[in-house]
mmCIF file with all atom_site columns, C-alpha atoms in Angstrom:
data_model
loop_
_atom_site.group_PDB
_atom_site.id
_atom_site.type_symbol
_atom_site.label_atom_id
_atom_site.label_alt_id
_atom_site.label_comp_id
_atom_site.label_asym_id
_atom_site.label_entity_id
_atom_site.label_seq_id
_atom_site.pdbx_PDB_ins_code
_atom_site.Cartn_x
_atom_site.Cartn_y
_atom_site.Cartn_z
_atom_site.occupancy
_atom_site.B_iso_or_equiv
_atom_site.pdbx_formal_charge
_atom_site.auth_seq_id
_atom_site.auth_comp_id
_atom_site.auth_asym_id
_atom_site.auth_atom_id
_atom_site.pdbx_PDB_model_num
ATOM 1  C CA . UNK A 1 1  ? 72.751 -45.644 51.053  1.00 49.00 ? 1  UNK A CA 1
ATOM 2  C CA . UNK A 1 2  ? 72.569 -45.183 47.295  1.00 55.00 ? 2  UNK A CA 1
ATOM 3  C CA . UNK A 1 3  ? 74.689 -47.016 44.784  1.00 56.00 ? 3  UNK A CA 1
ATOM 4  C CA . UNK A 1 4  ? 76.456 -45.124 42.007  1.00 57.00 ? 4  UNK A CA 1
ATOM 5  C CA . UNK A 1 5  ? 75.778 -47.885 39.527  1.00 54.00 ? 5  UNK A CA 1
ATOM 6  C CA . UNK A 1 6  ? 79.362 -49.035 39.409  1.00 57.00 ? 6  UNK A CA 1
ATOM 7  C CA . UNK A 1 7  ? 80.353 -51.334 36.547  1.00 57.00 ? 7  UNK A CA 1
ATOM 8  C CA . UNK A 1 8  ? 76.767 -52.053 35.551  1.00 60.00 ? 8  UNK A CA 1
ATOM 9  C CA . UNK A 1 9  ? 76.220 -48.424 34.557  1.00 61.00 ? 9  UNK A CA 1
ATOM 10 C CA . UNK A 1 10 ? 79.481 -48.290 32.620  1.00 70.00 ? 10 UNK A CA 1
ATOM 11 C CA . UNK A 1 11 ? 78.760 -51.447 30.603  1.00 76.00 ? 11 UNK A CA 1
ATOM 12 C CA . UNK A 1 12 ? 75.141 -50.645 29.835  1.00 79.00 ? 12 UNK A CA 1
ATOM 13 C CA . UNK A 1 13 ? 75.719 -47.464 27.800  1.00 83.00 ? 13 UNK A CA 1
ATOM 14 C CA . UNK A 1 14 ? 78.076 -48.940 25.160  1.00 84.00 ? 14 UNK A CA 1
ATOM 15 C CA . UNK A 1 15 ? 75.891 -52.029 24.916  1.00 88.00 ? 15 UNK A CA 1
ATOM 16 C CA . UNK A 1 16 ? 72.744 -49.934 24.349  1.00 88.00 ? 16 UNK A CA 1
ATOM 17 C CA . UNK A 1 17 ? 74.569 -47.702 21.852  1.00 91.00 ? 17 UNK A CA 1
ATOM 18 C CA . UNK A 1 18 ? 75.788 -50.758 19.951  1.00 91.00 ? 18 UNK A CA 1
ATOM 19 C CA . UNK A 1 19 ? 72.294 -52.204 19.859  1.00 92.00 ? 19 UNK A CA 1
ATOM 20 C CA . UNK A 1 20 ? 70.809 -48.919 18.625  1.00 94.00 ? 20 UNK A CA 1
ATOM 21 C CA . UNK A 1 21 ? 73.471 -48.553 15.928  1.00 95.00 ? 21 UNK A CA 1
ATOM 22 C CA . UNK A 1 22 ? 72.833 -52.108 14.726  1.00 96.00 ? 22 UNK A CA 1
ATOM 23 C CA . UNK A 1 23 ? 69.086 -51.482 14.708  1.00 96.00 ? 23 UNK A CA 1
ATOM 24 C CA . UNK A 1 24 ? 69.489 -48.253 12.719  1.00 97.00 ? 24 UNK A CA 1
ATOM 25 C CA . UNK A 1 25 ? 71.799 -50.011 10.250  1.00 97.00 ? 25 UNK A CA 1
ATOM 26 C CA . UNK A 1 26 ? 69.189 -52.730 9.702   1.00 97.00 ? 26 UNK A CA 1
ATOM 27 C CA . UNK A 1 27 ? 66.484 -50.097 9.147   1.00 97.00 ? 27 UNK A CA 1
ATOM 28 C CA . UNK A 1 28 ? 68.669 -48.251 6.615   1.00 97.00 ? 28 UNK A CA 1
ATOM 29 C CA . UNK A 1 29 ? 69.393 -51.475 4.742   1.00 97.00 ? 29 UNK A CA 1
ATOM 30 C CA . UNK A 1 30 ? 65.711 -52.383 4.694   1.00 98.00 ? 30 UNK A CA 1
ATOM 31 C CA . UNK A 1 31 ? 64.787 -48.931 3.383   1.00 98.00 ? 31 UNK A CA 1
ATOM 32 C CA . UNK A 1 32 ? 67.330 -49.317 0.556   1.00 97.00 ? 32 UNK A CA 1
ATOM 33 C CA . UNK A 1 33 ? 65.890 -52.720 -0.368  1.00 98.00 ? 33 UNK A CA 1
ATOM 34 C CA . UNK A 1 34 ? 62.334 -51.362 -0.373  1.00 97.00 ? 34 UNK A CA 1
ATOM 35 C CA . UNK A 1 35 ? 63.394 -48.446 -2.583  1.00 97.00 ? 35 UNK A CA 1
ATOM 36 C CA . UNK A 1 36 ? 65.020 -50.852 -5.057  1.00 96.00 ? 36 UNK A CA 1
ATOM 37 C CA . UNK A 1 37 ? 61.946 -53.095 -5.228  1.00 96.00 ? 37 UNK A CA 1
ATOM 38 C CA . UNK A 1 38 ? 59.650 -50.093 -5.698  1.00 96.00 ? 38 UNK A CA 1
ATOM 39 C CA . UNK A 1 39 ? 61.850 -48.849 -8.560  1.00 95.00 ? 39 UNK A CA 1
ATOM 40 C CA . UNK A 1 40 ? 61.691 -52.283 -10.208 1.00 95.00 ? 40 UNK A CA 1
ATOM 41 C CA . UNK A 1 41 ? 57.907 -52.443 -9.835  1.00 95.00 ? 41 UNK A CA 1
ATOM 42 C CA . UNK A 1 42 ? 57.452 -48.935 -11.250 1.00 94.00 ? 42 UNK A CA 1
ATOM 43 C CA . UNK A 1 43 ? 59.754 -49.776 -14.171 1.00 92.00 ? 43 UNK A CA 1
ATOM 44 C CA . UNK A 1 44 ? 57.827 -52.969 -14.915 1.00 91.00 ? 44 UNK A CA 1
ATOM 45 C CA . UNK A 1 45 ? 54.457 -51.250 -14.726 1.00 90.00 ? 45 UNK A CA 1
ATOM 46 C CA . UNK A 1 46 ? 55.562 -48.383 -16.963 1.00 88.00 ? 46 UNK A CA 1
ATOM 47 C CA . UNK A 1 47 ? 56.864 -50.899 -19.527 1.00 87.00 ? 47 UNK A CA 1
ATOM 48 C CA . UNK A 1 48 ? 53.519 -52.703 -19.497 1.00 85.00 ? 48 UNK A CA 1
ATOM 49 C CA . UNK A 1 49 ? 51.624 -49.424 -19.846 1.00 84.00 ? 49 UNK A CA 1
ATOM 50 C CA . UNK A 1 50 ? 53.815 -48.363 -22.779 1.00 81.00 ? 50 UNK A CA 1
ATOM 51 C CA . UNK A 1 51 ? 53.353 -51.748 -24.484 1.00 79.00 ? 51 UNK A CA 1
ATOM 52 C CA . UNK A 1 52 ? 49.618 -51.623 -23.951 1.00 77.00 ? 52 UNK A CA 1
ATOM 53 C CA . UNK A 1 53 ? 49.415 -48.090 -25.369 1.00 72.00 ? 53 UNK A CA 1
ATOM 54 C CA . UNK A 1 54 ? 51.427 -49.180 -28.413 1.00 72.00 ? 54 UNK A CA 1
ATOM 55 C CA . UNK A 1 55 ? 49.100 -52.163 -28.955 1.00 73.00 ? 55 UNK A CA 1
ATOM 56 C CA . UNK A 1 56 ? 46.022 -49.931 -28.838 1.00 71.00 ? 56 UNK A CA 1
ATOM 57 C CA . UNK A 1 57 ? 47.366 -47.290 -31.216 1.00 70.00 ? 57 UNK A CA 1
ATOM 58 C CA . UNK A 1 58 ? 49.088 -49.714 -33.547 1.00 65.00 ? 58 UNK A CA 1
ATOM 59 C CA . UNK A 1 59 ? 52.410 -47.941 -33.092 1.00 59.00 ? 59 UNK A CA 1
ATOM 60 C CA . UNK A 1 60 ? 55.444 -50.170 -32.923 1.00 58.00 ? 60 UNK A CA 1
ATOM 61 C CA . UNK A 1 61 ? 58.854 -48.962 -31.896 1.00 59.00 ? 61 UNK A CA 1
ATOM 62 C CA . UNK A 1 62 ? 61.507 -51.293 -33.256 1.00 52.00 ? 62 UNK A CA 1
#
C-alpha cells in the first residue's frame, strides 16, 4: 500500500518555498552590497588616476 504523503507533504512545500525565498533575498542583498563596494572602489581608483595625471602634467584644478 502506498502512502499519499499526508501532512508531511503539505508542510514540506511551504517550508521549502520559505527557505528558497529567504535564500534568494540574501543573494539579492549580497549582490547589492557587492555592487556598492565595486562602485566605491572604481570611484576611488578614478580619483587617484585623475590626481596622478594632474601631478604629471602640472595641471591643478582648484
